[in-house]
Amino acid sequence: MGQLCIYLPPFASDYSGVCSALYDLGCLTIINDASCCTAHYVYCDEPRWSRQQRPVLCTTLRNVDAILGQDAKLVERVCDAAVNMDVNLIALVGTPVPAIIGMDTAGIAREVEALCGKPALGFDTTGFAYYDKGLVMAGKALVERFAERDVRVVPGRVNILGMSPLDFGDVGNDADLVTLLEGAGIMVGARFFMGLTLEQLRDCGAATLNLAVSAAGVQLAKYLRRRFGTPYLAGFPMGGAHTQCWLDRVKAALAGSVPAPQVPQAAGAPGRALIVGDQVLADSLRERMRLEGDGRGIDVASFFAWDAAAAQAGDAHLANEAAYLRLLRDGTYDALIADPFLGDVPAAADLDFTSLVHPAVSSKLHWGDAPRFIPS
Amino acid sequence: MARVGDKRNDDLAGSGSPGLSFYLPEVSRKHTVLHIPGSHTLYVGPLSCTRRHDIHARQYGERKDVSFLFISQADVVSGRYEDLMVESVGELLELLDPAPRIFQLAVFCIDDFLGTDETALLERLRRAYPQCQFAIDHIDPVSLNERMNMASNLLSTQYSFILPRAPHEHDNGVNLLGTFVPFDPDCDLLHMLAGWGLGPLRALHACETYEDYQAMGASRLALVFRLMNTASADFMRDRLGIPYIVATPSYDAQAVAHLYCDIARELGEPEPDLSAQVEACREDAQRTARLLDGLPVAIDCEFSLMVFAAAKALLGYGFNVRCIFRSNHRFKLDAQAESFILEQCPQVLVTRAESHTHLYESALGSDCLALGVDCARLLDARYVVDIWHDEGYFGFQGIHKLMAAIRAAVGKEG
């Protein structure tokens, strides 16, 4: 049975992904739950909460409200809060109970907007899906709502897609990336989802290139390619020679050429390593290791958003804990690079373990140790 | 009448949502997880509902005692939910070493809407795995209202596996229900109990083995320190033959004296003369109130589980209590004191601690003494006493300790 989880934690869920994506937008975020879901987001999935809180509120949903469908009371309360707070946007976010009873979150958001005149978005998140789905859902909704369709492409401008503390922590990776790009003479437009503003959103179709820095970013990049025709490049600069390699690729793509592969393939060295994490980050780390002369076979695996076209032979999209344990036990690997919680399983006991903190996995217990990939 | 804060967002009377709520960042604090030795908890629900329980279990070294069964929306629709629970217990029994004696299955809010036949499910589990005992816990804040206390239900299952003893097997032990930390060694309660020849003191948080846990069945008396434990105490009285006395912490010296007299009567002992202790507490509290010289005081439900009773006691000593931050959950734990405050104390603002309105309007100026860190943060209070749910404060000694803490906070040891 694949749904039993004896060793691994439950990962961050879709509503945390939505809330995380909206964090920098001056948004009144209303999580429609009894209390636990809001607590999950602010205490377990939002590393920025302790230093800078946002108007993220819980509806304190009760059975009576759910059964009787007291949406009018909710709409009134949300509008009252919006009037008293200086917010640009309102978002209603679903959780398991609204999902099970079929609450019309988008419809309630429309009522809120009609009554208080501020833009309101409704997200039918369920708490049954992972955070990456929420990030993509939020990104698409924001673009659909705010991005201007007819914009002139600005040569040399890039958008950053999929930067989230749930993948990168709150340790400075977002600022490091912007500094790196601007230092290389590259204009940065919209910063999905750390440092994002409504102004950036309106203009996001003007980018020449989208940089998908996580697997959720790739999903969003594909959507933006359909919407604006913007090409994308997946990857993140992991430091050392890899940063220059990645920058060269970005510049080549901005110049309209197809970047040539610059990363050597496995050289048949003994041993085989498995990297488990966000697909784009794990893939980028593999590139860095190979650039630095690691000749072992290196495979990538992920529980989250997966781009089969980007996967190499041996890479795996993991369905659940059982699939992960099977992978570790089959004798293929002698090294594991993963979040500390993923290394803390009996099947990994004999593997050479290297920590790669993933806040969507290990939450507050390790998010302070998230790696800063680009040396400052 | 007292002013009641944020009326529009504060449903004081209804059983529905109390209003929009805002959560301050967590305060770093060690929490005790009550765990029955030899038991295993299987959390069953959407992945999002279970995440916090894993993180907390790891934080407090309990991860090996919990597992998770993630259900999907398809399982909900197909009705496989209950089958999955039964299968998962079997899988866990094969994998866990030693195999648990007790399984607690914890379900979440959505279970309230699924119509699970709990009795039938427990029957199935007991038939399939006769070597184990089972209980179902509900972690369903969606069901909270004035009549329903989720914690009470959760706690009652914690004690439900204790087996009854024959009358001659009972000793002079006392079960402490609702304690998460040991009492201060100089707490008068310990001396009073010892003076009556009672002991050992038994509490779930101190149980290291299954045998320790079962020994609670041999006790002579139970003391209930949190009202949410009364369901557990009812179980002990009705099924184990152990009487109980409600002994919730109080900052009213006379109420403390009454409690000790209640215990003496239950034991058939003469009522102690505690007038000197009562007077000493009064003097200490009144002197501390005078030292504060009218400084406004805010009291938070994080500070005391019976925040209205605490406020009433402090008002009685002469403190200038101006604001009470009450809980979202209105279980009427101290209804009498609440009525007193609302009807007799117009100067006291009663507001919901988690109300979002605190983000844009302050309930009291920052030149105040805050009892409890959450209201201290909301008010940016100048002086703070950090006490959580009365922990470490009990009896006459608790009153003296609180007064010392207040004097230390405002820097007036006089």
PDB file of N, CA, C and O in Angstrom, chain A residues 14-23 25 27-33 89-99 102-110 119-127 131 133-146 193 201 220:
ATOM      1  N   ASP A  14      -0.660  22.101  -1.168  1.00  0.00           N
ATOM      2  CA  ASP A  14      -0.975  23.091  -2.206  1.00  0.00           C
ATOM      3  C   ASP A  14      -1.380  24.448  -1.637  1.00  0.00           C
ATOM      4  O   ASP A  14      -1.008  25.491  -2.168  1.00  0.00           O
ATOM      5  N   TYR A  15      -2.128  24.459  -0.518  1.00  0.00           N
ATOM      6  CA  TYR A  15      -2.532  25.782  -0.021  1.00  0.00           C
ATOM      7  C   TYR A  15      -1.325  26.559   0.502  1.00  0.00           C
ATOM      8  O   TYR A  15      -1.284  27.780   0.398  1.00  0.00           O
ATOM      9  N   SER A  16      -0.317  25.851   1.034  1.00  0.00           N
ATOM     10  CA  SER A  16       0.903  26.548   1.449  1.00  0.00           C
ATOM     11  C   SER A  16       1.610  27.131   0.230  1.00  0.00           C
ATOM     12  O   SER A  16       2.186  28.226   0.304  1.00  0.00           O
ATOM     13  N   GLY A  17       1.575  26.408  -0.876  1.00  0.00           N
ATOM     14  CA  GLY A  17       2.186  26.917  -2.105  1.00  0.00           C
ATOM     15  C   GLY A  17       1.523  28.198  -2.565  1.00  0.00           C
ATOM     16  O   GLY A  17       2.197  29.174  -2.916  1.00  0.00           O
ATOM     17  N   VAL A  18       0.194  28.236  -2.538  1.00  0.00           N
ATOM     18  CA  VAL A  18      -0.531  29.450  -2.950  1.00  0.00           C
ATOM     19  C   VAL A  18      -0.183  30.610  -2.016  1.00  0.00           C
ATOM     20  O   VAL A  18       0.163  31.709  -2.469  1.00  0.00           O
ATOM     21  N   CYS A  19      -0.281  30.367  -0.723  1.00  0.00           N
ATOM     22  CA  CYS A  19      -0.024  31.452   0.246  1.00  0.00           C
ATOM     23  C   CYS A  19       1.405  31.967   0.108  1.00  0.00           C
ATOM     24  O   CYS A  19       1.649  33.179   0.172  1.00  0.00           O
ATOM     25  N   SER A  20       2.335  31.068  -0.077  1.00  0.00           N
ATOM     26  CA  SER A  20       3.737  31.452  -0.231  1.00  0.00           C
ATOM     27  C   SER A  20       3.914  32.331  -1.469  1.00  0.00           C
ATOM     28  O   SER A  20       4.636  33.334  -1.437  1.00  0.00           O
ATOM     29  N   ALA A  21       3.244  31.960  -2.540  1.00  0.00           N
ATOM     30  CA  ALA A  21       3.368  32.719  -3.796  1.00  0.00           C
ATOM     31  C   ALA A  21       2.820  34.135  -3.664  1.00  0.00           C
ATOM     32  O   ALA A  21       3.289  35.062  -4.323  1.00  0.00           O
ATOM     33  N   LEU A  22       1.824  34.310  -2.815  1.00  0.00           N
ATOM     34  CA  LEU A  22       1.165  35.621  -2.687  1.00  0.00           C
ATOM     35  C   LEU A  22       1.826  36.524  -1.650  1.00  0.00           C
ATOM     36  O   LEU A  22       1.421  37.679  -1.483  1.00  0.00           O
ATOM     37  N   TYR A  23       2.808  36.010  -0.975  1.00  0.00           N
ATOM     38  CA  TYR A  23       3.362  36.652   0.222  1.00  0.00           C
ATOM     39  C   TYR A  23       3.821  38.089   0.008  1.00  0.00           C
ATOM     40  O   TYR A  23       3.632  38.962   0.855  1.00  0.00           O
ATOM     41  N   LEU A  25       2.870  40.271  -2.248  1.00  0.00           N
ATOM     42  CA  LEU A  25       1.997  41.083  -3.109  1.00  0.00           C
ATOM     43  C   LEU A  25       1.073  42.032  -2.360  1.00  0.00           C
ATOM     44  O   LEU A  25       0.182  42.626  -2.968  1.00  0.00           O
ATOM     45  N   CYS A  27      -1.159  41.169  -0.200  1.00  0.00           N
ATOM     46  CA  CYS A  27      -2.429  40.450  -0.381  1.00  0.00           C
ATOM     47  C   CYS A  27      -3.040  40.084   0.972  1.00  0.00           C
ATOM     48  O   CYS A  27      -2.337  39.612   1.874  1.00  0.00           O
ATOM     49  N   LEU A  28      -4.333  40.318   1.105  1.00  0.00           N
ATOM     50  CA  LEU A  28      -5.074  39.795   2.251  1.00  0.00           C
ATOM     51  C   LEU A  28      -5.433  38.352   1.902  1.00  0.00           C
ATOM     52  O   LEU A  28      -6.272  38.107   1.041  1.00  0.00           O
ATOM     53  N   THR A  29      -4.751  37.425   2.544  1.00  0.00           N
ATOM     54  CA  THR A  29      -4.943  36.007   2.227  1.00  0.00           C
ATOM     55  C   THR A  29      -5.817  35.378   3.296  1.00  0.00           C
ATOM     56  O   THR A  29      -5.468  35.400   4.485  1.00  0.00           O
ATOM     57  N   ILE A  30      -6.926  34.826   2.873  1.00  0.00           N
ATOM     58  CA  ILE A  30      -7.888  34.242   3.802  1.00  0.00           C
ATOM     59  C   ILE A  30      -7.888  32.726   3.590  1.00  0.00           C
ATOM     60  O   ILE A  30      -8.297  32.243   2.524  1.00  0.00           O
ATOM     61  N   ILE A  31      -7.426  31.993   4.577  1.00  0.00           N
ATOM     62  CA  ILE A  31      -7.423  30.530   4.482  1.00  0.00           C
ATOM     63  C   ILE A  31      -8.709  30.030   5.128  1.00  0.00           C
ATOM     64  O   ILE A  31      -8.975  30.297   6.300  1.00  0.00           O
ATOM     65  N   ASN A  32      -9.489  29.325   4.336  1.00  0.00           N
ATOM     66  CA  ASN A  32     -10.807  28.901   4.809  1.00  0.00           C
ATOM     67  C   ASN A  32     -10.695  27.559   5.534  1.00  0.00           C
ATOM     68  O   ASN A  32     -10.851  26.490   4.943  1.00  0.00           O
ATOM     69  N   ASP A  33     -10.404  27.644   6.819  1.00  0.00           N
ATOM     70  CA  ASP A  33     -10.191  26.425   7.598  1.00  0.00           C
ATOM     71  C   ASP A  33     -10.539  26.661   9.062  1.00  0.00           C
ATOM     72  O   ASP A  33     -10.833  27.794   9.465  1.00  0.00           O
ATOM     73  N   LEU A  89      -4.861  43.287  -2.864  1.00  0.00           N
ATOM     74  CA  LEU A  89      -5.458  42.097  -3.457  1.00  0.00           C
ATOM     75  C   LEU A  89      -6.019  41.233  -2.331  1.00  0.00           C
ATOM     76  O   LEU A  89      -5.513  41.262  -1.212  1.00  0.00           O
ATOM     77  N   ILE A  90      -7.044  40.460  -2.653  1.00  0.00           N
ATOM     78  CA  ILE A  90      -7.615  39.531  -1.670  1.00  0.00           C
ATOM     79  C   ILE A  90      -7.573  38.124  -2.284  1.00  0.00           C
ATOM     80  O   ILE A  90      -7.865  37.968  -3.473  1.00  0.00           O
ATOM     81  N   ALA A  91      -7.209  37.167  -1.474  1.00  0.00           N
ATOM     82  CA  ALA A  91      -7.230  35.784  -1.968  1.00  0.00           C
ATOM     83  C   ALA A  91      -7.941  34.897  -0.966  1.00  0.00           C
ATOM     84  O   ALA A  91      -7.699  35.002   0.239  1.00  0.00           O
ATOM     85  N   LEU A  92      -8.819  34.060  -1.465  1.00  0.00           N
ATOM     86  CA  LEU A  92      -9.458  33.039  -0.627  1.00  0.00           C
ATOM     87  C   LEU A  92      -8.857  31.695  -0.993  1.00  0.00           C
ATOM     88  O   LEU A  92      -8.803  31.341  -2.175  1.00  0.00           O
ATOM     89  N   VAL A  93      -8.425  30.972   0.017  1.00  0.00           N
ATOM     90  CA  VAL A  93      -7.673  29.751  -0.225  1.00  0.00           C
ATOM     91  C   VAL A  93      -8.403  28.568   0.395  1.00  0.00           C
ATOM     92  O   VAL A  93      -8.735  28.587   1.587  1.00  0.00           O
ATOM     93  N   GLY A  94      -8.635  27.546  -0.407  1.00  0.00           N
ATOM     94  CA  GLY A  94      -9.375  26.371   0.053  1.00  0.00           C
ATOM     95  C   GLY A  94      -8.487  25.394   0.821  1.00  0.00           C
ATOM     96  O   GLY A  94      -7.264  25.410   0.712  1.00  0.00           O
ATOM     97  N   THR A  95      -9.147  24.537   1.586  1.00  0.00           N
ATOM     98  CA  THR A  95      -8.471  23.515   2.402  1.00  0.00           C
ATOM     99  C   THR A  95      -9.321  22.227   2.320  1.00  0.00           C
ATOM    100  O   THR A  95     -10.319  22.209   1.588  1.00  0.00           O
ATOM    101  N   PRO A  96      -8.966  21.181   3.041  1.00  0.00           N
ATOM    102  CA  PRO A  96      -9.704  19.918   2.859  1.00  0.00           C
ATOM    103  C   PRO A  96     -11.223  20.008   3.080  1.00  0.00           C
ATOM    104  O   PRO A  96     -11.984  19.430   2.289  1.00  0.00           O
ATOM    105  N   VAL A  97     -11.677  20.693   4.133  1.00  0.00           N
ATOM    106  CA  VAL A  97     -13.131  20.697   4.363  1.00  0.00           C
ATOM    107  C   VAL A  97     -13.885  21.392   3.219  1.00  0.00           C
ATOM    108  O   VAL A  97     -14.837  20.812   2.665  1.00  0.00           O
ATOM    109  N   PRO A  98     -13.505  22.596   2.804  1.00  0.00           N
ATOM    110  CA  PRO A  98     -14.180  23.180   1.642  1.00  0.00           C
ATOM    111  C   PRO A  98     -14.112  22.275   0.410  1.00  0.00           C
ATOM    112  O   PRO A  98     -15.072  22.217  -0.374  1.00  0.00           O
ATOM    113  N   ALA A  99     -12.993  21.563   0.245  1.00  0.00           N
ATOM    114  CA  ALA A  99     -12.874  20.671  -0.913  1.00  0.00           C
ATOM    115  C   ALA A  99     -13.880  19.529  -0.824  1.00  0.00           C
ATOM    116  O   ALA A  99     -14.530  19.167  -1.808  1.00  0.00           O
ATOM    117  N   GLY A 102     -17.431  20.724  -1.301  1.00  0.00           N
ATOM    118  CA  GLY A 102     -17.678  21.373  -2.594  1.00  0.00           C
ATOM    119  C   GLY A 102     -17.972  22.862  -2.485  1.00  0.00           C
ATOM    120  O   GLY A 102     -18.793  23.405  -3.225  1.00  0.00           O
ATOM    121  N   MET A 103     -17.304  23.529  -1.562  1.00  0.00           N
ATOM    122  CA  MET A 103     -17.500  24.974  -1.414  1.00  0.00           C
ATOM    123  C   MET A 103     -16.968  25.692  -2.657  1.00  0.00           C
ATOM    124  O   MET A 103     -15.917  25.323  -3.186  1.00  0.00           O
ATOM    125  N   ASP A 104     -17.680  26.695  -3.109  1.00  0.00           N
ATOM    126  CA  ASP A 104     -17.300  27.410  -4.327  1.00  0.00           C
ATOM    127  C   ASP A 104     -16.392  28.592  -3.953  1.00  0.00           C
ATOM    128  O   ASP A 104     -16.839  29.731  -3.856  1.00  0.00           O
ATOM    129  N   THR A 105     -15.119  28.293  -3.786  1.00  0.00           N
ATOM    130  CA  THR A 105     -14.179  29.325  -3.327  1.00  0.00           C
ATOM    131  C   THR A 105     -14.052  30.454  -4.348  1.00  0.00           C
ATOM    132  O   THR A 105     -14.008  31.639  -3.977  1.00  0.00           O
ATOM    133  N   ALA A 106     -13.991  30.091  -5.621  1.00  0.00           N
ATOM    134  CA  ALA A 106     -13.873  31.132  -6.658  1.00  0.00           C
ATOM    135  C   ALA A 106     -15.115  32.022  -6.664  1.00  0.00           C
ATOM    136  O   ALA A 106     -15.020  33.242  -6.840  1.00  0.00           O
ATOM    137  N   GLY A 107     -16.273  31.409  -6.464  1.00  0.00           N
ATOM    138  CA  GLY A 107     -17.525  32.178  -6.441  1.00  0.00           C
ATOM    139  C   GLY A 107     -17.561  33.147  -5.264  1.00  0.00           C
ATOM    140  O   GLY A 107     -18.001  34.303  -5.403  1.00  0.00           O
ATOM    141  N   ILE A 108     -17.090  32.676  -4.111  1.00  0.00           N
ATOM    142  CA  ILE A 108     -17.058  33.558  -2.928  1.00  0.00           C
ATOM    143  C   ILE A 108     -16.111  34.726  -3.201  1.00  0.00           C
ATOM    144  O   ILE A 108     -16.392  35.874  -2.852  1.00  0.00           O
ATOM    145  N   ALA A 109     -14.994  34.428  -3.849  1.00  0.00           N
ATOM    146  CA  ALA A 109     -14.038  35.504  -4.179  1.00  0.00           C
ATOM    147  C   ALA A 109     -14.694  36.542  -5.091  1.00  0.00           C
ATOM    148  O   ALA A 109     -14.482  37.750  -4.924  1.00  0.00           O
ATOM    149  N   ARG A 110     -15.491  36.074  -6.027  1.00  0.00           N
ATOM    150  CA  ARG A 110     -16.176  37.027  -6.928  1.00  0.00           C
ATOM    151  C   ARG A 110     -17.137  37.917  -6.136  1.00  0.00           C
ATOM    152  O   ARG A 110     -17.257  39.107  -6.382  1.00  0.00           O
ATOM    153  N   PRO A 119      -9.547  43.633  -6.181  1.00  0.00           N
ATOM    154  CA  PRO A 119      -9.434  42.363  -6.902  1.00  0.00           C
ATOM    155  C   PRO A 119      -9.343  41.186  -5.928  1.00  0.00           C
ATOM    156  O   PRO A 119      -8.613  41.259  -4.940  1.00  0.00           O
ATOM    157  N   ALA A 120     -10.097  40.156  -6.218  1.00  0.00           N
ATOM    158  CA  ALA A 120     -10.115  38.980  -5.333  1.00  0.00           C
ATOM    159  C   ALA A 120      -9.991  37.707  -6.163  1.00  0.00           C
ATOM    160  O   ALA A 120     -10.634  37.565  -7.205  1.00  0.00           O
ATOM    161  N   LEU A 121      -9.153  36.810  -5.694  1.00  0.00           N
ATOM    162  CA  LEU A 121      -8.942  35.539  -6.380  1.00  0.00           C
ATOM    163  C   LEU A 121      -9.363  34.397  -5.455  1.00  0.00           C
ATOM    164  O   LEU A 121      -9.112  34.448  -4.252  1.00  0.00           O
ATOM    165  N   GLY A 122      -9.970  33.375  -6.023  1.00  0.00           N
ATOM    166  CA  GLY A 122     -10.340  32.199  -5.232  1.00  0.00           C
ATOM    167  C   GLY A 122      -9.529  31.000  -5.695  1.00  0.00           C
ATOM    168  O   GLY A 122      -9.392  30.771  -6.899  1.00  0.00           O
ATOM    169  N   PHE A 123      -8.968  30.265  -4.760  1.00  0.00           N
ATOM    170  CA  PHE A 123      -8.138  29.107  -5.109  1.00  0.00           C
ATOM    171  C   PHE A 123      -8.766  27.834  -4.541  1.00  0.00           C
ATOM    172  O   PHE A 123      -8.923  27.700  -3.328  1.00  0.00           O
ATOM    173  N   ASP A 124      -9.093  26.910  -5.433  1.00  0.00           N
ATOM    174  CA  ASP A 124      -9.693  25.646  -4.996  1.00  0.00           C
ATOM    175  C   ASP A 124      -8.614  24.655  -4.589  1.00  0.00           C
ATOM    176  O   ASP A 124      -8.560  23.528  -5.093  1.00  0.00           O
ATOM    177  N   THR A 125      -7.769  25.075  -3.692  1.00  0.00           N
ATOM    178  CA  THR A 125      -6.763  24.153  -3.167  1.00  0.00           C
ATOM    179  C   THR A 125      -7.463  23.194  -2.203  1.00  0.00           C
ATOM    180  O   THR A 125      -8.502  23.522  -1.622  1.00  0.00           O
ATOM    181  N   THR A 126      -6.850  22.026  -2.024  1.00  0.00           N
ATOM    182  CA  THR A 126      -7.553  20.957  -1.301  1.00  0.00           C
ATOM    183  C   THR A 126      -6.808  20.421  -0.083  1.00  0.00           C
ATOM    184  O   THR A 126      -7.398  19.748   0.756  1.00  0.00           O
ATOM    185  N   GLY A 127      -5.509  20.661  -0.023  1.00  0.00           N
ATOM    186  CA  GLY A 127      -4.718  20.034   1.043  1.00  0.00           C
ATOM    187  C   GLY A 127      -4.375  18.587   0.746  1.00  0.00           C
ATOM    188  O   GLY A 127      -3.700  17.932   1.538  1.00  0.00           O
ATOM    189  N   TYR A 131       2.802  21.249  -2.575  1.00  0.00           N
ATOM    190  CA  TYR A 131       2.957  22.704  -2.655  1.00  0.00           C
ATOM    191  C   TYR A 131       3.220  23.216  -4.059  1.00  0.00           C
ATOM    192  O   TYR A 131       2.811  24.331  -4.408  1.00  0.00           O
ATOM    193  N   LYS A 133       2.023  22.387  -6.788  1.00  0.00           N
ATOM    194  CA  LYS A 133       0.769  22.597  -7.515  1.00  0.00           C
ATOM    195  C   LYS A 133       0.170  23.953  -7.125  1.00  0.00           C
ATOM    196  O   LYS A 133      -0.378  24.664  -7.973  1.00  0.00           O
ATOM    197  N   GLY A 134       0.287  24.300  -5.850  1.00  0.00           N
ATOM    198  CA  GLY A 134      -0.218  25.599  -5.392  1.00  0.00           C
ATOM    199  C   GLY A 134       0.571  26.755  -5.971  1.00  0.00           C
ATOM    200  O   GLY A 134       0.012  27.788  -6.338  1.00  0.00           O
ATOM    201  N   LEU A 135       1.896  26.587  -6.062  1.00  0.00           N
ATOM    202  CA  LEU A 135       2.720  27.653  -6.647  1.00  0.00           C
ATOM    203  C   LEU A 135       2.291  27.906  -8.094  1.00  0.00           C
ATOM    204  O   LEU A 135       2.137  29.065  -8.516  1.00  0.00           O
ATOM    205  N   VAL A 136       2.112  26.829  -8.828  1.00  0.00           N
ATOM    206  CA  VAL A 136       1.741  26.975 -10.249  1.00  0.00           C
ATOM    207  C   VAL A 136       0.341  27.577 -10.363  1.00  0.00           C
ATOM    208  O   VAL A 136       0.093  28.483 -11.175  1.00  0.00           O
ATOM    209  N   MET A 137      -0.562  27.096  -9.518  1.00  0.00           N
ATOM    210  CA  MET A 137      -1.942  27.604  -9.533  1.00  0.00           C
ATOM    211  C   MET A 137      -1.955  29.116  -9.279  1.00  0.00           C
ATOM    212  O   MET A 137      -2.630  29.886  -9.983  1.00  0.00           O
ATOM    213  N   ALA A 138      -1.188  29.541  -8.288  1.00  0.00           N
ATOM    214  CA  ALA A 138      -1.146  30.970  -7.958  1.00  0.00           C
ATOM    215  C   ALA A 138      -0.515  31.761  -9.095  1.00  0.00           C
ATOM    216  O   ALA A 138      -1.011  32.834  -9.483  1.00  0.00           O
ATOM    217  N   GLY A 139       0.583  31.237  -9.628  1.00  0.00           N
ATOM    218  CA  GLY A 139       1.274  31.949 -10.711  1.00  0.00           C
ATOM    219  C   GLY A 139       0.366  32.160 -11.912  1.00  0.00           C
ATOM    220  O   GLY A 139       0.281  33.268 -12.467  1.00  0.00           O
ATOM    221  N   LYS A 140      -0.322  31.120 -12.302  1.00  0.00           N
ATOM    222  CA  LYS A 140      -1.221  31.232 -13.463  1.00  0.00           C
ATOM    223  C   LYS A 140      -2.341  32.225 -13.180  1.00  0.00           C
ATOM    224  O   LYS A 140      -2.687  33.051 -14.036  1.00  0.00           O
ATOM    225  N   ALA A 141      -2.928  32.125 -11.993  1.00  0.00           N
ATOM    226  CA  ALA A 141      -4.047  33.015 -11.657  1.00  0.00           C
ATOM    227  C   ALA A 141      -3.606  34.476 -11.661  1.00  0.00           C
ATOM    228  O   ALA A 141      -4.330  35.363 -12.136  1.00  0.00           O
ATOM    229  N   LEU A 142      -2.424  34.722 -11.144  1.00  0.00           N
ATOM    230  CA  LEU A 142      -1.916  36.106 -11.098  1.00  0.00           C
ATOM    231  C   LEU A 142      -1.667  36.630 -12.507  1.00  0.00           C
ATOM    232  O   LEU A 142      -2.010  37.781 -12.829  1.00  0.00           O
ATOM    233  N   VAL A 143      -1.081  35.793 -13.349  1.00  0.00           N
ATOM    234  CA  VAL A 143      -0.804  36.236 -14.720  1.00  0.00           C
ATOM    235  C   VAL A 143      -2.122  36.486 -15.456  1.00  0.00           C
ATOM    236  O   VAL A 143      -2.297  37.502 -16.134  1.00  0.00           O
ATOM    237  N   GLU A 144      -3.044  35.535 -15.312  1.00  0.00           N
ATOM    238  CA  GLU A 144      -4.327  35.695 -16.013  1.00  0.00           C
ATOM    239  C   GLU A 144      -5.037  36.971 -15.573  1.00  0.00           C
ATOM    240  O   GLU A 144      -5.678  37.650 -16.371  1.00  0.00           O
ATOM    241  N   ARG A 145      -4.906  37.289 -14.304  1.00  0.00           N
ATOM    242  CA  ARG A 145      -5.638  38.433 -13.780  1.00  0.00           C
ATOM    243  C   ARG A 145      -4.940  39.763 -14.057  1.00  0.00           C
ATOM    244  O   ARG A 145      -5.578  40.767 -14.367  1.00  0.00           O
ATOM    245  N   PHE A 146      -3.618  39.773 -13.935  1.00  0.00           N
ATOM    246  CA  PHE A 146      -2.926  41.075 -13.935  1.00  0.00           C
ATOM    247  C   PHE A 146      -2.020  41.334 -15.141  1.00  0.00           C
ATOM    248  O   PHE A 146      -1.712  42.493 -15.421  1.00  0.00           O
ATOM    249  N   PHE A 193       8.619  33.852  -7.002  1.00  0.00           N
ATOM    250  CA  PHE A 193       7.614  34.432  -6.139  1.00  0.00           C
ATOM    251  C   PHE A 193       8.267  35.122  -4.950  1.00  0.00           C
ATOM    252  O   PHE A 193       7.656  35.221  -3.902  1.00  0.00           O
ATOM    253  N   LEU A 201       4.096  42.073 -12.424  1.00  0.00           N
ATOM    254  CA  LEU A 201       3.147  41.133 -13.017  1.00  0.00           C
ATOM    255  C   LEU A 201       2.531  41.696 -14.293  1.00  0.00           C
ATOM    256  O   LEU A 201       2.397  40.990 -15.302  1.00  0.00           O
ATOM    257  N   LEU A 220       5.158  26.825 -14.841  1.00  0.00           N
ATOM    258  CA  LEU A 220       4.700  28.193 -15.094  1.00  0.00           C
ATOM    259  C   LEU A 220       5.304  28.724 -16.399  1.00  0.00           C
ATOM    260  O   LEU A 220       4.639  29.436 -17.168  1.00  0.00           O
TER     261      LEU A 220
END
